[in-house]
XYZ file of N, CA and C in Angstrom:
492
model
N 0.573 -20.143 -33.094
C 1.777 -20.956 -33.174
C 1.794 -22.043 -32.097
N 1.217 -21.745 -30.943
C 1.143 -22.770 -29.896
C 0.244 -23.910 -30.365
N -0.904 -23.585 -30.917
C -1.849 -24.612 -31.377
C -1.194 -25.536 -32.403
N -0.361 -25.002 -33.277
C 0.310 -25.823 -34.284
C 1.229 -26.849 -33.643
N 1.856 -26.502 -32.524
C 2.789 -27.397 -31.836
C 2.097 -28.524 -31.088
N 0.869 -28.294 -30.681
C 0.175 -29.264 -29.838
C -0.210 -30.505 -30.622
N -0.232 -31.633 -29.909
C -0.552 -32.933 -30.501
C -1.829 -33.486 -29.869
N -2.498 -34.374 -30.590
C -3.651 -35.053 -30.010
C -3.236 -35.679 -28.676
N -4.094 -35.536 -27.685
C -3.815 -36.097 -26.365
C -3.123 -35.143 -25.423
N -2.619 -34.019 -25.930
C -1.976 -33.038 -25.053
C -3.003 -32.388 -24.130
N -2.498 -31.871 -23.027
C -3.299 -31.089 -22.097
C -2.611 -29.751 -21.903
N -3.402 -28.691 -21.880
C -2.874 -27.358 -21.630
C -3.709 -26.691 -20.536
N -3.155 -25.664 -19.919
C -3.884 -24.946 -18.876
C -3.725 -23.447 -19.067
N -4.810 -22.747 -18.811
C -4.754 -21.293 -18.694
C -5.134 -20.972 -17.258
N -4.242 -20.279 -16.577
C -4.424 -19.939 -15.177
C -4.829 -18.467 -15.108
N -6.110 -18.247 -14.865
C -6.692 -16.911 -14.909
C -7.384 -16.737 -16.248
N -8.676 -17.033 -16.307
C -9.385 -17.021 -17.589
C -10.393 -15.883 -17.733
N -10.692 -15.183 -16.624
C -11.653 -14.079 -16.613
C -12.962 -14.545 -17.225
N -13.353 -14.039 -18.384
C -14.611 -14.453 -19.018
C -14.393 -15.420 -20.184
N -13.125 -15.754 -20.456
C -12.840 -16.834 -21.393
C -12.331 -16.497 -22.775
N -12.102 -15.242 -23.088
C -11.741 -14.888 -24.466
C -10.551 -15.676 -25.001
N -9.437 -15.713 -24.276
C -8.240 -16.350 -24.843
C -8.346 -17.876 -24.868
N -8.931 -18.480 -23.832
C -9.050 -19.944 -23.856
C -10.058 -20.387 -24.915
N -11.078 -19.581 -25.147
C -12.035 -19.879 -26.213
C -11.347 -19.795 -27.574
N -10.540 -18.762 -27.766
C -9.811 -18.630 -29.025
C -8.923 -19.845 -29.264
N -8.192 -20.270 -28.230
C -7.319 -21.441 -28.362
C -8.147 -22.687 -28.668
N -9.236 -22.884 -27.945
C -10.069 -24.075 -28.156
C -10.660 -24.087 -29.570
N -11.145 -22.953 -30.036
C -11.710 -22.893 -31.388
C -10.635 -23.143 -32.444
N -9.439 -22.622 -32.217
C -8.332 -22.854 -33.154
C -7.997 -24.342 -33.212
N -7.897 -24.973 -32.054
C -7.607 -26.403 -32.005
C -8.712 -27.217 -32.674
N -9.948 -26.820 -32.448
C -11.084 -27.519 -33.052
C -11.027 -27.412 -34.575
N -10.745 -26.210 -35.084
C -10.624 -26.032 -36.548
C -9.506 -26.879 -37.119
N -8.446 -27.079 -36.347
C -7.306 -27.875 -36.798
C -7.568 -29.371 -36.641
N -8.671 -29.723 -35.999
C -9.009 -31.124 -35.793
C -8.188 -31.793 -34.705
N -7.606 -31.007 -33.813
C -6.766 -31.581 -32.758
C -7.587 -31.867 -31.502
N -7.296 -32.987 -30.890
C -7.968 -33.415 -29.661
C -7.071 -33.068 -28.476
N -7.259 -31.879 -27.946
C -6.455 -31.378 -26.836
C -7.390 -31.030 -25.694
N -7.013 -31.369 -24.481
C -7.796 -31.025 -23.295
C -7.298 -29.683 -22.775
N -8.221 -28.794 -22.457
C -7.888 -27.486 -21.917
C -8.401 -27.399 -20.484
N -7.571 -26.869 -19.608
C -7.950 -26.665 -18.213
C -8.019 -25.164 -17.968
N -9.150 -24.713 -17.453
C -9.366 -23.301 -17.126
C -9.361 -23.154 -15.612
N -8.443 -22.338 -15.106
C -8.312 -22.149 -13.661
C -8.637 -20.708 -13.311
N -9.554 -20.515 -12.378
C -9.890 -19.155 -11.950
C -10.724 -19.220 -10.674
N -10.679 -18.140 -9.905
C -11.590 -17.996 -8.762
C -12.936 -17.468 -9.239
N -12.934 -16.825 -10.402
C -14.101 -16.165 -10.989
C -14.595 -15.016 -10.118
N -13.700 -14.497 -9.272
C -14.044 -13.379 -8.399
C -13.220 -12.124 -8.686
N -12.328 -12.180 -9.663
C -11.478 -11.031 -9.987
C -10.390 -10.835 -8.952
N -9.520 -9.878 -9.223
C -8.447 -9.560 -8.280
C -8.962 -8.557 -7.261
N -8.728 -8.853 -6.000
C -9.276 -8.038 -4.923
C -8.716 -6.616 -4.889
N -7.540 -6.413 -5.475
C -6.961 -5.060 -5.480
C -7.233 -4.319 -6.792
N -8.152 -4.832 -7.591
C -8.518 -4.214 -8.866
C -9.988 -3.776 -8.811
N -10.245 -2.506 -8.480
C -11.636 -2.045 -8.364
C -12.480 -2.285 -9.611
N -11.886 -2.146 -10.789
C -12.646 -2.378 -12.022
C -13.084 -3.841 -12.122
N -12.216 -4.767 -11.710
C -12.578 -6.187 -11.701
C -13.742 -6.427 -10.750
N -13.611 -5.888 -9.557
C -14.628 -6.123 -8.536
C -15.978 -5.554 -8.948
N -15.967 -4.432 -9.611
C -17.212 -3.830 -10.082
C -17.921 -4.758 -11.075
N -17.151 -5.333 -11.989
C -17.722 -6.254 -12.983
C -18.221 -7.532 -12.300
N -17.418 -8.069 -11.400
C -17.811 -9.289 -10.690
C -19.079 -9.038 -9.873
N -19.129 -7.932 -9.167
C -20.305 -7.614 -8.353
C -21.553 -7.447 -9.213
N -21.385 -6.897 -10.409
C -22.522 -6.736 -11.327
C -23.071 -8.087 -11.787
N -22.265 -9.146 -11.626
C -22.690 -10.500 -12.001
C -22.943 -11.370 -10.768
N -23.276 -10.755 -9.666
C -23.657 -11.510 -8.475
C -22.515 -12.069 -7.661
N -21.289 -11.594 -7.868
C -20.165 -12.030 -7.055
C -19.279 -13.097 -7.676
N -19.647 -13.589 -8.858
C -18.838 -14.600 -9.532
C -19.066 -14.522 -11.040
N -17.979 -14.705 -11.791
C -18.070 -14.722 -13.251
C -18.143 -16.142 -13.820
N -18.237 -17.140 -12.957
C -18.247 -18.516 -13.465
C -19.408 -18.748 -14.440
N -20.601 -18.286 -14.113
C -21.743 -18.489 -15.008
C -21.514 -17.775 -16.338
N -20.893 -16.610 -16.309
C -20.575 -15.883 -17.545
C -19.570 -16.692 -18.361
N -18.529 -17.198 -17.702
C -17.527 -18.017 -18.380
C -18.172 -19.252 -19.005
N -18.982 -19.958 -18.226
C -19.628 -21.171 -18.735
C -20.553 -20.854 -19.913
N -21.290 -19.768 -19.836
C -22.167 -19.380 -20.948
C -21.336 -19.057 -22.193
N -20.209 -18.405 -22.009
C -19.349 -18.051 -23.147
C -18.760 -19.286 -23.820
N -18.254 -20.237 -23.040
C -17.657 -21.424 -23.666
C -18.727 -22.292 -24.326
N -19.921 -22.294 -23.758
C -21.036 -23.030 -24.367
C -21.452 -22.368 -25.676
N -21.657 -21.057 -25.647
C -22.084 -20.296 -26.828
C -21.081 -20.428 -27.968
N -19.804 -20.536 -27.615
C -18.746 -20.619 -28.628
C -18.427 -22.057 -29.050
N -19.156 -23.023 -28.511
C -19.035 -24.402 -28.959
C -17.813 -25.155 -28.473
N -17.244 -24.745 -27.328
C -16.033 -25.418 -26.854
C -16.144 -25.934 -25.412
N -17.334 -25.918 -24.850
C -17.500 -26.350 -23.460
C -17.032 -27.788 -23.250
N -17.186 -28.624 -24.264
C -16.792 -30.024 -24.145
C -15.279 -30.219 -24.108
N -14.533 -29.188 -24.455
C -13.068 -29.286 -24.490
C -12.409 -28.770 -23.218
N -13.180 -28.077 -22.365
C -12.596 -27.330 -21.252
C -13.047 -27.886 -19.903
N -12.058 -28.217 -19.077
C -12.296 -28.610 -17.688
C -12.077 -27.372 -16.831
N -12.998 -27.084 -15.943
C -12.888 -25.911 -15.079
C -12.401 -26.334 -13.706
N -11.385 -25.627 -13.217
C -10.944 -25.761 -11.832
C -11.174 -24.393 -11.195
N -12.133 -24.331 -10.275
C -12.433 -23.075 -9.603
C -11.678 -23.024 -8.279
N -10.831 -22.014 -8.139
C -10.090 -21.864 -6.901
C -8.894 -20.956 -7.082
N -8.162 -20.774 -6.010
C -6.942 -19.970 -6.019
C -5.990 -20.503 -7.083
N -5.390 -19.599 -7.832
C -4.553 -20.005 -8.964
C -3.401 -20.914 -8.550
N -2.652 -20.540 -7.548
C -1.504 -21.357 -7.141
C -1.946 -22.648 -6.450
N -2.923 -22.561 -5.567
C -3.394 -23.754 -4.864
C -3.981 -24.789 -5.828
N -4.610 -24.333 -6.896
C -5.245 -25.237 -7.852
C -4.248 -26.096 -8.619
N -2.993 -25.702 -8.633
C -1.972 -26.488 -9.326
C -1.863 -27.900 -8.751
N -2.220 -28.078 -7.496
C -2.153 -29.399 -6.860
C -3.082 -30.405 -7.541
N -4.073 -29.922 -8.291
C -5.022 -30.803 -8.968
C -4.526 -31.263 -10.345
N -3.341 -30.798 -10.730
C -2.776 -31.141 -12.043
C -1.464 -31.886 -11.818
N -1.294 -32.984 -12.497
C -0.089 -33.804 -12.318
C 1.161 -33.088 -12.819
N 2.249 -33.287 -12.097
C 3.532 -32.733 -12.530
C 3.882 -33.287 -13.908
N 4.456 -32.431 -14.747
C 4.911 -32.840 -16.063
C 3.814 -33.253 -17.029
N 2.584 -32.833 -16.780
C 1.468 -33.294 -17.617
C 1.021 -32.293 -18.683
N 1.512 -31.064 -18.621
C 1.030 -30.033 -19.545
C 2.006 -29.771 -20.693
N 1.468 -29.654 -21.881
C 2.283 -29.282 -23.040
C 2.452 -27.763 -23.095
N 1.526 -27.057 -22.471
C 1.536 -25.594 -22.479
C 0.789 -25.107 -21.249
N 1.347 -24.110 -20.593
C 0.688 -23.480 -19.452
C 0.823 -21.975 -19.602
N -0.300 -21.288 -19.510
C -0.355 -19.835 -19.704
C -0.851 -19.178 -18.418
N -0.010 -18.351 -17.825
C -0.309 -17.692 -16.557
C -0.876 -16.297 -16.818
N -2.084 -16.056 -16.307
C -2.715 -14.747 -16.474
C -3.672 -14.462 -15.322
N -3.230 -14.768 -14.115
C -4.098 -14.582 -12.946
C -3.714 -13.302 -12.206
N -2.744 -13.391 -11.334
C -2.329 -12.237 -10.528
C -1.503 -11.258 -11.361
N -1.459 -10.024 -10.900
C -0.679 -8.991 -11.586
C 0.286 -8.279 -10.640
N 0.353 -8.748 -9.408
C 1.314 -8.160 -8.475
C 2.426 -9.184 -8.228
N 3.592 -8.712 -7.836
C 4.811 -9.521 -7.754
C 4.612 -10.849 -7.019
N 4.153 -10.804 -5.784
C 4.064 -12.031 -4.977
C 3.083 -13.034 -5.575
N 1.975 -12.553 -6.114
C 0.996 -13.448 -6.727
C 1.531 -14.123 -7.978
N 2.217 -13.353 -8.821
C 2.810 -13.921 -10.040
C 3.886 -14.929 -9.662
N 4.682 -14.588 -8.677
C 5.731 -15.494 -8.203
C 5.122 -16.813 -7.704
N 4.049 -16.727 -6.924
C 3.357 -17.935 -6.439
C 2.883 -18.802 -7.604
N 2.299 -18.144 -8.621
C 1.784 -18.898 -9.767
C 2.904 -19.560 -10.554
N 3.984 -18.848 -10.769
C 5.117 -19.435 -11.499
C 5.654 -20.647 -10.741
N 5.864 -20.491 -9.451
C 6.396 -21.597 -8.646
C 5.432 -22.785 -8.609
N 4.142 -22.512 -8.564
C 3.154 -23.592 -8.486
C 2.985 -24.331 -9.810
N 3.094 -23.621 -10.934
C 2.735 -24.201 -12.233
C 3.910 -24.630 -13.105
N 5.085 -24.119 -12.889
C 6.215 -24.452 -13.764
C 6.455 -25.964 -13.836
N 6.409 -26.636 -12.725
C 6.655 -28.079 -12.688
C 5.561 -28.912 -13.328
N 4.452 -28.284 -13.658
C 3.345 -28.992 -14.312
C 3.594 -29.155 -15.808
N 4.547 -28.381 -16.348
C 4.849 -28.418 -17.777
C 5.893 -29.497 -18.050
N 5.606 -30.326 -19.037
C 6.512 -31.423 -19.368
C 7.741 -30.893 -20.111
N 8.848 -31.647 -20.079
C 10.019 -31.239 -20.858
C 9.642 -31.080 -22.329
N 10.101 -30.003 -22.931
C 9.752 -29.707 -24.310
C 8.485 -28.881 -24.439
N 7.795 -28.667 -23.308
C 6.579 -27.865 -23.309
C 6.902 -26.377 -23.207
N 5.860 -25.578 -23.183
C 6.030 -24.131 -23.129
C 5.299 -23.576 -21.919
N 6.007 -22.728 -21.196
C 5.481 -22.025 -20.026
C 5.457 -20.552 -20.392
N 4.306 -19.929 -20.312
C 4.191 -18.543 -20.757
C 3.170 -17.810 -19.902
N 3.085 -16.508 -20.143
C 2.110 -15.725 -19.401
C 1.849 -14.391 -20.051
N 0.915 -13.691 -19.470
C 0.434 -12.423 -20.001
C 0.898 -11.262 -19.120
N 0.723 -10.073 -19.620
C 0.940 -8.830 -18.884
C 2.405 -8.489 -18.646
N 3.227 -8.764 -19.650
C 4.649 -8.419 -19.565
C 4.870 -6.914 -19.452
N 3.864 -6.126 -19.773
C 3.990 -4.678 -19.687
C 3.905 -4.171 -18.241
N 3.490 -5.033 -17.319
C 3.387 -4.627 -15.914
C 4.691 -4.945 -15.186
N 5.384 -3.938 -14.669
C 6.669 -4.180 -13.997
C 6.635 -5.266 -12.919
N 5.617 -5.345 -12.057
C 5.644 -6.422 -11.051
C 5.599 -7.817 -11.681
N 4.857 -7.955 -12.770
C 4.783 -9.251 -13.455
C 6.163 -9.617 -13.991
N 6.777 -8.681 -14.698
C 8.082 -8.976 -15.297
C 9.176 -9.155 -14.258
N 9.068 -8.472 -13.130
C 10.072 -8.677 -12.076
C 10.010 -10.113 -11.568
N 8.816 -10.626 -11.362
C 8.662 -12.023 -10.923
C 9.181 -12.981 -11.989
N 8.855 -12.716 -13.250
C 9.323 -13.560 -14.349
C 10.848 -13.546 -14.413
N 11.446 -12.360 -14.370
C 12.909 -12.256 -14.447
C 13.593 -12.909 -13.256
N 12.987 -12.801 -12.068
C 13.584 -13.404 -10.873
C 13.540 -14.930 -10.910
N 12.475 -15.493 -11.463
C 12.299 -16.943 -11.425
C 12.584 -17.662 -12.737
N 12.540 -16.921 -13.848
C 12.740 -17.531 -15.167
C 13.747 -16.711 -15.968
N 14.989 -16.659 -15.514
C 15.968 -15.860 -16.254
C 16.063 -16.342 -17.700
N 16.072 -15.420 -18.604
C 16.157 -15.780 -20.008
C 14.819 -15.944 -20.696
N 13.727 -15.738 -19.964
C 12.415 -15.814 -20.601
C 12.327 -14.722 -21.670
N 11.769 -15.067 -22.799
C 11.620 -14.108 -23.892
C 10.365 -13.279 -23.667
N 10.379 -12.072 -24.165
C 9.210 -11.200 -24.080
C 8.736 -10.891 -25.489
N 7.476 -11.179 -25.714
C 6.814 -10.856 -26.975
C 5.542 -10.126 -26.556
N 5.669 -8.829 -26.317
C 4.591 -8.050 -25.693
C 3.245 -8.333 -26.308
N 2.263 -8.568 -25.450
C 2.259 -8.408 -24.000
C 2.549 -9.708 -23.238
N 3.219 -10.649 -23.864
C 3.446 -11.965 -23.247
C 4.909 -12.217 -22.928
N 5.136 -13.104 -21.999
C 6.458 -13.656 -21.735
C 6.361 -15.157 -22.030
N 7.499 -15.744 -22.403
C 7.486 -17.159 -22.801
C 8.806 -17.822 -22.431
N 8.693 -19.046 -21.910
C 9.876 -19.804 -21.492
C 9.709 -21.252 -21.946
N 10.372 -21.660 -23.023
C 10.339 -23.087 -23.376
C 11.038 -23.896 -22.280
N 10.504 -25.059 -21.979
C 11.113 -25.895 -20.930
C 11.696 -27.175 -21.516
């Protein structure tokens, strides 16, 4: 449904892409629809430091998943649509102009303070009429941050969504 709303020339961002499954799905959907949309992928490619399962996977790939992500977007035929910003999720927002995104999807941190930082950093990047959303609504710390900063955000498990 998000892809249907997007127009040629729009820019969207996914903050926290891991190995790329969801951003690849969005890019392939947009490509099938013939839409010219720029996608921004933001990640440290190092996993969450308090998630042992993440760290185990990252360590098995030499300390970074960036090469895995790049191989996945290339293999799936969407590398030309995706700009990568490697860095801290909230700090990386400074590289994106305010009000420039038609859609922003937050899926980086899973603890309260990290989610709060991401919401505060990225909300202003979404243009009026755009959509601000995120993943992991089933995690209480994520939803507490969403409820504290975005009262009235809808929940469509496992996502939260706030039209702006």
